[in-house]
XYZ file of N, CA, C and O in Angstrom:
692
model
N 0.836 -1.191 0.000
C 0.000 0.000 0.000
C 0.881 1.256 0.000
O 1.914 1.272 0.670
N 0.410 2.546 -0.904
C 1.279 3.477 -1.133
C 1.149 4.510 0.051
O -0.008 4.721 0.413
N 2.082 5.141 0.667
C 2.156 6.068 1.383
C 1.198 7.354 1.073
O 1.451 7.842 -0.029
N 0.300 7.926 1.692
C 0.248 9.180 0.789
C 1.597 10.624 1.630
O 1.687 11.225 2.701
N 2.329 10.564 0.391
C 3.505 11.956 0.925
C 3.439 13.286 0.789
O 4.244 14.209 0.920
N 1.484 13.117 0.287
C 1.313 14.937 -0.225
C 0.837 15.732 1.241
O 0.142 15.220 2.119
N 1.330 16.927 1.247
C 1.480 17.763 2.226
C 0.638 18.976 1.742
O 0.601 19.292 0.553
N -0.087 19.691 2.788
C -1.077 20.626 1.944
C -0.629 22.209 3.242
O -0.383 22.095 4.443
N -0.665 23.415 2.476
C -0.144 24.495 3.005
C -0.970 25.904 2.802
O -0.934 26.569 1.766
N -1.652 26.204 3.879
C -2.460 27.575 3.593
C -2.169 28.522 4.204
O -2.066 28.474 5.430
N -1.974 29.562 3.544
C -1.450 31.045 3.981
C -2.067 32.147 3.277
O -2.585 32.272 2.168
N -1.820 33.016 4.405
C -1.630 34.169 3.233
C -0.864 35.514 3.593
O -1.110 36.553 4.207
N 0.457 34.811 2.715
C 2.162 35.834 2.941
C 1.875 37.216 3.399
O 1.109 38.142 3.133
N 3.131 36.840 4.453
C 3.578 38.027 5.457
C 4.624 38.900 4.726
O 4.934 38.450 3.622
N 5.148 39.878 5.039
C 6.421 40.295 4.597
C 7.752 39.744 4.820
O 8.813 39.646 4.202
N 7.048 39.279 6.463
C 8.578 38.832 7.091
C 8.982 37.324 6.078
O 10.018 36.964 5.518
N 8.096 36.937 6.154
C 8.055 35.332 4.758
C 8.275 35.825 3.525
O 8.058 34.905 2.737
N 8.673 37.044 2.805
C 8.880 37.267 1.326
C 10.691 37.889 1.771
O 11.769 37.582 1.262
N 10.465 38.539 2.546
C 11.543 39.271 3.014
C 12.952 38.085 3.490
O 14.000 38.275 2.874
N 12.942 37.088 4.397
C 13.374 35.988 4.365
C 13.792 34.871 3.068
O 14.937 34.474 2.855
N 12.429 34.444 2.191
C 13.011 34.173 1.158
C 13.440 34.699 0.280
O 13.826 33.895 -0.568
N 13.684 36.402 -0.160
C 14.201 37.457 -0.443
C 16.428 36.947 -0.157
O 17.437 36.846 -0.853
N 15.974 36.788 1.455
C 17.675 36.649 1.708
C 18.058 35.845 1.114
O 19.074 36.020 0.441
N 17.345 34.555 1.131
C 18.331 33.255 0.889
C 18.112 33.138 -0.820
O 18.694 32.227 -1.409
N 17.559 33.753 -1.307
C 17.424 33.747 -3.019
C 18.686 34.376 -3.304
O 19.368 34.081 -4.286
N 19.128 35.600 -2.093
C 20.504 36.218 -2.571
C 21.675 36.135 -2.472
O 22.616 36.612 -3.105
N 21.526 35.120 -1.141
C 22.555 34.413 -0.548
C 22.646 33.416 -1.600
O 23.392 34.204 -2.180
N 22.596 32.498 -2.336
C 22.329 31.027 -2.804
C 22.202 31.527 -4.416
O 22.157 30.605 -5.231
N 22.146 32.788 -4.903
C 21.776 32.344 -6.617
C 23.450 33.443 -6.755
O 23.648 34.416 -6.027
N 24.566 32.897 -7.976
C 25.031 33.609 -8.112
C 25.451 34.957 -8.538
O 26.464 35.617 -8.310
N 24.392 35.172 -9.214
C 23.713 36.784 -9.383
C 23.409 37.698 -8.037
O 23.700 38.894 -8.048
N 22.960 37.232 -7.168
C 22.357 37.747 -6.082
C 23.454 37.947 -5.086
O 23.611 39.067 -4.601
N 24.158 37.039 -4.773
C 25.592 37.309 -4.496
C 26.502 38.010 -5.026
O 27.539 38.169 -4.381
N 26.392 38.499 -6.082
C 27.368 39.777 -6.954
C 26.881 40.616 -6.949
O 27.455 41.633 -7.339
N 25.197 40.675 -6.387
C 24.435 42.279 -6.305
C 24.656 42.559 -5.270
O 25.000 43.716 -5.028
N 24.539 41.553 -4.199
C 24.825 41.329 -2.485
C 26.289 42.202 -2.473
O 26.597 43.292 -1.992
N 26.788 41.512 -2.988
C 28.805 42.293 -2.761
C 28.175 43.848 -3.550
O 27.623 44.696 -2.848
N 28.333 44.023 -4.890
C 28.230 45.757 -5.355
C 27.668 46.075 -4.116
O 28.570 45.935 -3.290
N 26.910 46.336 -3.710
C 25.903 47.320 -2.585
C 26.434 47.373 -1.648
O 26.136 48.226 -0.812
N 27.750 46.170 -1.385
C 28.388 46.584 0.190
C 29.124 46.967 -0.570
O 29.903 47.190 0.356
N 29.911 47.418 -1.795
C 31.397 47.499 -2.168
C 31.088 49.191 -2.478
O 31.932 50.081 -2.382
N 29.729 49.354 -2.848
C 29.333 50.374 -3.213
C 28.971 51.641 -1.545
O 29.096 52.864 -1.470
N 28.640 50.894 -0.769
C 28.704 51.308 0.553
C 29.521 51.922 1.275
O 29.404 53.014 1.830
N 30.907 50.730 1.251
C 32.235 50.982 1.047
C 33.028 52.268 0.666
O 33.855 52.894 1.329
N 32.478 52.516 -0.759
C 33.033 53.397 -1.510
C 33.016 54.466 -0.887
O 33.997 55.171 -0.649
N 31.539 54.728 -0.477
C 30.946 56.144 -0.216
C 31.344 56.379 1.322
O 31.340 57.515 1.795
N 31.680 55.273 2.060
C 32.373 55.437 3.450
C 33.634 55.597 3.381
O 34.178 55.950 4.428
N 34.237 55.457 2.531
C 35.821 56.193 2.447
C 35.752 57.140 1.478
O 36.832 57.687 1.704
N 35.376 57.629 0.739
C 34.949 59.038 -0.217
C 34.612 59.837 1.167
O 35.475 60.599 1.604
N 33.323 59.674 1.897
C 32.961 60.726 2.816
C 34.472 60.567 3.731
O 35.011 61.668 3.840
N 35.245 59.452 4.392
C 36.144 60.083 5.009
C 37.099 60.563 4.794
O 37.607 61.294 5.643
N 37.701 60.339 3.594
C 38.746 61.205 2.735
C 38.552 62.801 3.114
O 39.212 63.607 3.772
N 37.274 62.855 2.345
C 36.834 64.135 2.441
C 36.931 65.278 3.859
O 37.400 66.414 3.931
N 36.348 64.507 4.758
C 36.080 64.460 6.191
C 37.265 65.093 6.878
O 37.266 66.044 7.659
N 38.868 63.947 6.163
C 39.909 63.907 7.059
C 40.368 65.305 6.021
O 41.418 65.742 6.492
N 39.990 66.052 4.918
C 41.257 66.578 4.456
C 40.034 68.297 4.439
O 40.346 69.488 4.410
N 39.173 67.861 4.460
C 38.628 69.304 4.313
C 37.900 69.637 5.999
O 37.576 70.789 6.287
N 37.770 68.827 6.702
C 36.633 69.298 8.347
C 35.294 68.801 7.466
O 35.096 68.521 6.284
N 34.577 68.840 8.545
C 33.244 69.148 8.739
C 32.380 70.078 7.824
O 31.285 69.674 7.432
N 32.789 71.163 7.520
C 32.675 72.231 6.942
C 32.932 71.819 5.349
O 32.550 72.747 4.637
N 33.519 70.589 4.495
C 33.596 70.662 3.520
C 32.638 70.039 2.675
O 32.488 69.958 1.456
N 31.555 69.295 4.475
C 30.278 68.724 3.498
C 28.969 70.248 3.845
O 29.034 71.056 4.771
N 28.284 70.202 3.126
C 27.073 71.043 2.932
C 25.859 70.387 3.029
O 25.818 69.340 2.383
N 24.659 70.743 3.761
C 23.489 70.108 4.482
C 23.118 69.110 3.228
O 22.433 68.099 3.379
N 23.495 69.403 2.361
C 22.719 68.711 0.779
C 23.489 67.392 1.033
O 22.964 66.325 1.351
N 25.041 67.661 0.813
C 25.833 66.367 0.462
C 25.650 65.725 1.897
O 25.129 64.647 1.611
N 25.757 65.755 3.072
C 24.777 65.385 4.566
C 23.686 63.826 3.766
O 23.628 62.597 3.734
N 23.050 65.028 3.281
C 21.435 64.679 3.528
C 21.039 63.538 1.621
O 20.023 63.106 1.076
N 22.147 63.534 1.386
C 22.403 62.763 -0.186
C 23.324 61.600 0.436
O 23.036 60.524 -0.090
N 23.952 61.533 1.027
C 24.724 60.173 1.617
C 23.687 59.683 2.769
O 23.952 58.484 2.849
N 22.831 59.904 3.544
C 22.066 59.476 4.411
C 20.785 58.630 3.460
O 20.200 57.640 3.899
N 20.574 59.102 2.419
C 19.784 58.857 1.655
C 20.089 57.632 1.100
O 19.456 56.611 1.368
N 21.195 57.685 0.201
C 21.904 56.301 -0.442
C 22.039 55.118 0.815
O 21.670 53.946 0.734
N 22.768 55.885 2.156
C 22.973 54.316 2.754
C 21.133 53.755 3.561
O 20.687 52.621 3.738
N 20.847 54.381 3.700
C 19.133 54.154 3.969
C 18.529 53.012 2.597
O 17.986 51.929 2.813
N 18.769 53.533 1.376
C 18.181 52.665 -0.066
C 19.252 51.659 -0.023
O 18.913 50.500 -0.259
N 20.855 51.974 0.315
C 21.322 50.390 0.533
C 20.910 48.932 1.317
O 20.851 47.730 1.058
N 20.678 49.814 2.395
C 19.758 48.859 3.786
C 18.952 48.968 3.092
O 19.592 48.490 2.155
N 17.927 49.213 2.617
C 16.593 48.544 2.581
C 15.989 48.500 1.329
O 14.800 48.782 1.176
N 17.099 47.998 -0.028
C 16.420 47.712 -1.057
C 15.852 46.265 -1.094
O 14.927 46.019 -1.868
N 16.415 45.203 -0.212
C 15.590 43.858 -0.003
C 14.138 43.933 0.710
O 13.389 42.998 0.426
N 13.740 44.712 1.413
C 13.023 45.098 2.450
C 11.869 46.256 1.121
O 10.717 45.884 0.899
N 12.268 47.183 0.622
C 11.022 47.579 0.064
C 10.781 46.858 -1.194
O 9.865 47.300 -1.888
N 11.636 45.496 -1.761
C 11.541 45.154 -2.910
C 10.130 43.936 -2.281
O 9.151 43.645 -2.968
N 10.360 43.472 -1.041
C 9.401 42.322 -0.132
C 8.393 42.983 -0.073
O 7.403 42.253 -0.137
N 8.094 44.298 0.043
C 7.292 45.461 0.066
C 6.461 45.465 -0.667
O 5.271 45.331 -0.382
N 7.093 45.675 -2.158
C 6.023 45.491 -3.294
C 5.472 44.006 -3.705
O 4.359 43.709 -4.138
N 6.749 43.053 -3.399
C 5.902 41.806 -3.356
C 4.742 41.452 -2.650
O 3.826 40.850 -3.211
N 4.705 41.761 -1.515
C 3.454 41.634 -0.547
C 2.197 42.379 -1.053
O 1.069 42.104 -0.643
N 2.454 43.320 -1.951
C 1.535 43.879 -2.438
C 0.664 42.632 -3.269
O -0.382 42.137 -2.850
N 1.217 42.336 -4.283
C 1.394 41.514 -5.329
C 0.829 39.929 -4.814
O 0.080 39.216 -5.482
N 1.233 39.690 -3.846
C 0.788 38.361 -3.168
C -0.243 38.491 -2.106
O -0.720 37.523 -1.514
N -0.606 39.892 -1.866
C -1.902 39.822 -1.117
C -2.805 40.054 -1.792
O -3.880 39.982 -1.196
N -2.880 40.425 -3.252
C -3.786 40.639 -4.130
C -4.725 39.190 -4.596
O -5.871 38.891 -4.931
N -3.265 38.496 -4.341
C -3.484 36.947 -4.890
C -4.382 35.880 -3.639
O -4.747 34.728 -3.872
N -4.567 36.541 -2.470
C -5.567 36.265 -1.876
C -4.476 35.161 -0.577
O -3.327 35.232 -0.142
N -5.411 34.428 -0.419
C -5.102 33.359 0.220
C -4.579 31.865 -0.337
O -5.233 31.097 -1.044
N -3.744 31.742 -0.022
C -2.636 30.831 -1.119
C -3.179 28.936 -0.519
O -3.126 28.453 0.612
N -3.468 28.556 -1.320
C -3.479 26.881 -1.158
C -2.700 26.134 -2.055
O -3.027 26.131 -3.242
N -1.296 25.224 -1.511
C -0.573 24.797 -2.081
C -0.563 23.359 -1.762
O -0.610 22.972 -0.594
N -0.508 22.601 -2.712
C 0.161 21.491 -2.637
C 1.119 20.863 -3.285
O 1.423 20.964 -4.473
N 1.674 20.078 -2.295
C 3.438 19.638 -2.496
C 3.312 18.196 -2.661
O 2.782 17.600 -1.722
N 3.695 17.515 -3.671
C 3.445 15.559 -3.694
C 4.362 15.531 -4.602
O 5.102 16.384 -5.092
N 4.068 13.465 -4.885
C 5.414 13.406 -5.775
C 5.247 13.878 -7.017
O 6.320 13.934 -7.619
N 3.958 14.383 -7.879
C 3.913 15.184 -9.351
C 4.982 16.245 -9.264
O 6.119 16.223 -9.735
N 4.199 17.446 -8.358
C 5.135 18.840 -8.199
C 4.460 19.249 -7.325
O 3.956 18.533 -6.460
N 4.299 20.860 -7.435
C 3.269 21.904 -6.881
C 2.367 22.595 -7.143
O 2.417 23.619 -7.824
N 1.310 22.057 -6.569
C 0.436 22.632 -6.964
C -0.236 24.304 -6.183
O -0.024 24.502 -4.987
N -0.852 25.141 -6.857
C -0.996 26.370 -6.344
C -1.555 26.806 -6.336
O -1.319 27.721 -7.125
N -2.912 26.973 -5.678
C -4.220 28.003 -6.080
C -4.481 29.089 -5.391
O -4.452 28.966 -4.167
N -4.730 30.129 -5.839
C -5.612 31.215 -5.058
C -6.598 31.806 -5.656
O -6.778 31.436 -6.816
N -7.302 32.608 -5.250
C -8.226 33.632 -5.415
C -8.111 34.132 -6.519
O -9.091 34.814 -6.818
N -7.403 34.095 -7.201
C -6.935 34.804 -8.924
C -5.958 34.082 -9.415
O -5.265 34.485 -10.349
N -5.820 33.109 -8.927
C -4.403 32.305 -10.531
C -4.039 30.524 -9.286
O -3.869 30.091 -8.146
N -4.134 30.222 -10.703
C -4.125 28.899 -10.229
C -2.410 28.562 -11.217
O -2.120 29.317 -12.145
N -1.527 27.454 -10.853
C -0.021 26.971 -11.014
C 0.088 25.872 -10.575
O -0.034 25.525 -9.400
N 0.412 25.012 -11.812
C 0.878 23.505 -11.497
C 2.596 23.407 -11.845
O 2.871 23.808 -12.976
N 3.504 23.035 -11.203
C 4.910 23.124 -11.368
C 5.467 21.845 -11.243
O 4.905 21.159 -10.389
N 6.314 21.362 -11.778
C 6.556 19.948 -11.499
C 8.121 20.406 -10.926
O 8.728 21.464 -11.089
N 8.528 19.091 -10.150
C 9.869 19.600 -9.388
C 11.205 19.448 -10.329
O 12.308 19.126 -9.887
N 10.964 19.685 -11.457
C 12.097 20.102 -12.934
C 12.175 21.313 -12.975
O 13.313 21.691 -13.253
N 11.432 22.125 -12.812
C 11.403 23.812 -12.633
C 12.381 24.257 -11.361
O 12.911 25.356 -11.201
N 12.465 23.093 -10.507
C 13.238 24.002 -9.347
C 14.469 23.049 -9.404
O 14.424 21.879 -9.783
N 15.824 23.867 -8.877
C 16.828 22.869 -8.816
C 17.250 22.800 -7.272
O 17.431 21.686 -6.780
N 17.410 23.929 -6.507
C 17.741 23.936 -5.211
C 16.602 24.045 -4.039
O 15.667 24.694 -4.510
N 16.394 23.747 -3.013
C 15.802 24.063 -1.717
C 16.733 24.239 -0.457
O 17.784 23.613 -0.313
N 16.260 25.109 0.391
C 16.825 25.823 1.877
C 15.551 26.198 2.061
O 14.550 26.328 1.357
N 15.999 26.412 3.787
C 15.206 25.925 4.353
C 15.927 26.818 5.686
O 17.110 26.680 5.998
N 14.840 27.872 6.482
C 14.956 28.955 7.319
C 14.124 28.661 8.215
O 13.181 27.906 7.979
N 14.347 29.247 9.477
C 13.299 29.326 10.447
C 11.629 29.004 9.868
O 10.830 28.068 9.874
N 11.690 30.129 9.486
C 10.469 30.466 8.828
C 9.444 29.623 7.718
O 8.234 29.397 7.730
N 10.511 29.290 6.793
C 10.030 29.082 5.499
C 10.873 27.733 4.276
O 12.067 27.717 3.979
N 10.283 27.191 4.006
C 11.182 26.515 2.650
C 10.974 27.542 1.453
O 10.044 28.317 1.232
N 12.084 27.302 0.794
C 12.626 28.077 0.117
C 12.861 27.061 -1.395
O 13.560 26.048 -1.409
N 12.203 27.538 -2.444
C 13.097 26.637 -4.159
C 13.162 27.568 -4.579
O 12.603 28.662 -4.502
N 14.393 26.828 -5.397
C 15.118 28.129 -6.359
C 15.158 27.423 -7.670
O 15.609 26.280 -7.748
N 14.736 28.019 -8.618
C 15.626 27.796 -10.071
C 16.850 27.720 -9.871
O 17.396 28.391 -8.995
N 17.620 26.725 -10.800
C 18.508 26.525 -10.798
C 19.601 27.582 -11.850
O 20.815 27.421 -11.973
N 18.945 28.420 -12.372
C 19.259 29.665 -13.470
C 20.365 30.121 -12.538
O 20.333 30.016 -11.312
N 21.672 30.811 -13.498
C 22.284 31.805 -12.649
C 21.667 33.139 -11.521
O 22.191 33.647 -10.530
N 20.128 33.433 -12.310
C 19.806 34.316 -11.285
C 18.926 34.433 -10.097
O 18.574 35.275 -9.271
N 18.693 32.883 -10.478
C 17.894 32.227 -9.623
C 16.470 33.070 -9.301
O 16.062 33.528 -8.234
N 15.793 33.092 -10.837
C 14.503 34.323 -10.627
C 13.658 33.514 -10.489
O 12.583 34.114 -10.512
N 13.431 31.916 -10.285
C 12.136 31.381 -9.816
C 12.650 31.024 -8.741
O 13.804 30.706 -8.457
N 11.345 31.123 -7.909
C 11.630 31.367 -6.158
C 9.993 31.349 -5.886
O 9.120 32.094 -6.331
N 9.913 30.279 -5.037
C 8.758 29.540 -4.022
C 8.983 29.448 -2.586
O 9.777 28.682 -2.041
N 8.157 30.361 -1.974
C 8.482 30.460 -0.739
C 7.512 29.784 0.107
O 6.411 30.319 -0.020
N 7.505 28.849 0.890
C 6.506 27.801 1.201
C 6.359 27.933 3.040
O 6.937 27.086 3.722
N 5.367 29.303 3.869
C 5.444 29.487 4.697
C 5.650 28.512 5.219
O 5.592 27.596 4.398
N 6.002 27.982 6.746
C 5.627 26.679 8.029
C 4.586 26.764 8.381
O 3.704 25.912 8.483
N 4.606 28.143 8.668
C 2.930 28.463 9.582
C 2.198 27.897 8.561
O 1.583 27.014 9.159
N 1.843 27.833 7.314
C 0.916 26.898 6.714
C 0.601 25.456 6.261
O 0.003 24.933 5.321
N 1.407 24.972 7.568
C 1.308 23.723 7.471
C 0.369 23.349 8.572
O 0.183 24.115 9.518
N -0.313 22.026 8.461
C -1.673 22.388 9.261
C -1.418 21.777 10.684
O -1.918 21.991 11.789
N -0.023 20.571 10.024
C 0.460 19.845 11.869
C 1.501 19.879 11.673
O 1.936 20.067 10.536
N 2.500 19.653 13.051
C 3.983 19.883 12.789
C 4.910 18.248 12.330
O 6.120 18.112 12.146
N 4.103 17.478 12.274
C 4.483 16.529 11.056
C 4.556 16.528 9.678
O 4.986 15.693 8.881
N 3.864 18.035 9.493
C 3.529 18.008 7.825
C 5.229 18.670 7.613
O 5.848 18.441 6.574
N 5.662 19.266 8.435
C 7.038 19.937 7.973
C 7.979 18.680 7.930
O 8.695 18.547 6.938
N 8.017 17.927 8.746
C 9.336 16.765 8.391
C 8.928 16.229 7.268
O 9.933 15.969 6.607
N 7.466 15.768 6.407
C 6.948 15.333 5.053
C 7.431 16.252 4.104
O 8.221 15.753 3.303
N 7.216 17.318 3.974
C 7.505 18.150 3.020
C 9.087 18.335 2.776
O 9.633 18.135 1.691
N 9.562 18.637 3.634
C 10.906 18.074 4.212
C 11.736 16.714 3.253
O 12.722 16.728 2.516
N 10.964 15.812 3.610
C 11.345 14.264 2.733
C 11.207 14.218 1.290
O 11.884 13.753 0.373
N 9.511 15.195 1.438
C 9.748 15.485 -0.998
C 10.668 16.119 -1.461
O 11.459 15.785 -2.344
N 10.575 17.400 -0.672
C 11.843 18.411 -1.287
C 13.247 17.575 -1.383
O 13.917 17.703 -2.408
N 13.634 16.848 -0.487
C 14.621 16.478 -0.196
C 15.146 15.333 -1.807
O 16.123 15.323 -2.557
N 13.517 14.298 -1.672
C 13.444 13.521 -2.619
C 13.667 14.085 -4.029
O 13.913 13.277 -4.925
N 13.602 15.462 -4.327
C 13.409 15.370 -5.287
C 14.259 17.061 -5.776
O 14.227 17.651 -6.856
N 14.875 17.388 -4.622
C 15.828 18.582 -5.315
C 16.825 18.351 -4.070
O 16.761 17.708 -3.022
N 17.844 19.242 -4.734
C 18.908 18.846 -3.755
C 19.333 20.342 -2.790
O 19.250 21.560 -2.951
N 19.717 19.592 -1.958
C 19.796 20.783 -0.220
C 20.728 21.513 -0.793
O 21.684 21.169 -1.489
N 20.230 22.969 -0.305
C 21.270 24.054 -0.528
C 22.397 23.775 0.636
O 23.388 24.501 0.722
């Protein structure tokens, strides 16, 4: 007699759950890791530009503008993952309340406005956070990305199952 290994997941996404699989899409795809580095290298820059400046002219050689133009940039450095989860949440609360299922076909996905059947050939990697499972395309930029809350799992056995497909059938980041 066959096991049944399908696992069923209802939500409906938080920020902190887009924002999370946000990290590890950037941590884990190699694109995202070379945008990850520019933005600190670019950070960098502007923290030794302002102290150059700092050490050879005083205080006096920045003006309320150039102040208030570097406060600006490192503010959009911090938090271009954070308002990009921003507009996603927009985007995924439109989509209502999410019902997914995970078995050995693929994933299946319905909500309130769009229904998605995916088979597990579309994804090459999974991780796996406090929060959330995580698939990635296996693409250099890793732009398909399924973020599969916990909280929508209905018992805490359904996470070690889901756990065993993913596992079965893509390989651990």
């Amino acid at each position: 007699m066959a096991v049944d290994m399908s696992v069923e997941l209802r939500y409906v996404v938080t920020w902190r759950e887009i924002s999370d699989g946000m990290k590890i899409q950037m941590r884990h795809s190699p694109a995202g890791r070379w945008c990850y580095r520019f933005l600190w290298g670019l950070a960098a820059l502007l923290a030794l530009a302002s102290a150059i400046i700092l050490l050879t002219g005083g205080v006096d050689a920045f003006d309320p503008g150039m102040w208030s133009f570097l406060l600006i940039i490192c503010l959009l450095l911090v938090a271009v993952r954070w308002l990009t989860a921003l507009a996603l949440l927009a985007y995924a609360r439109h989509l209502g309340e999410h019902r997914v299922m995970v078995d050995e076909e693929g994933i299946s996905t319905v909500s309130e406005r769009h229904t998605n059947q995916t088979n597990w050939g579309f994804y090459g990697r999974s991780f796996e956070s406090r929060r959330v499972f995580v698939l990635i395309t296996p693409d250099v930029w890793g732009t398909g990305v399924l973020i599969l809350p916990k909280r929508g799992l209905a018992a805490p056995q359904d996470a070690e199952r889901l756990r065993s497909l993913i596992a079965e059938h893509l390989a651990a980041g």
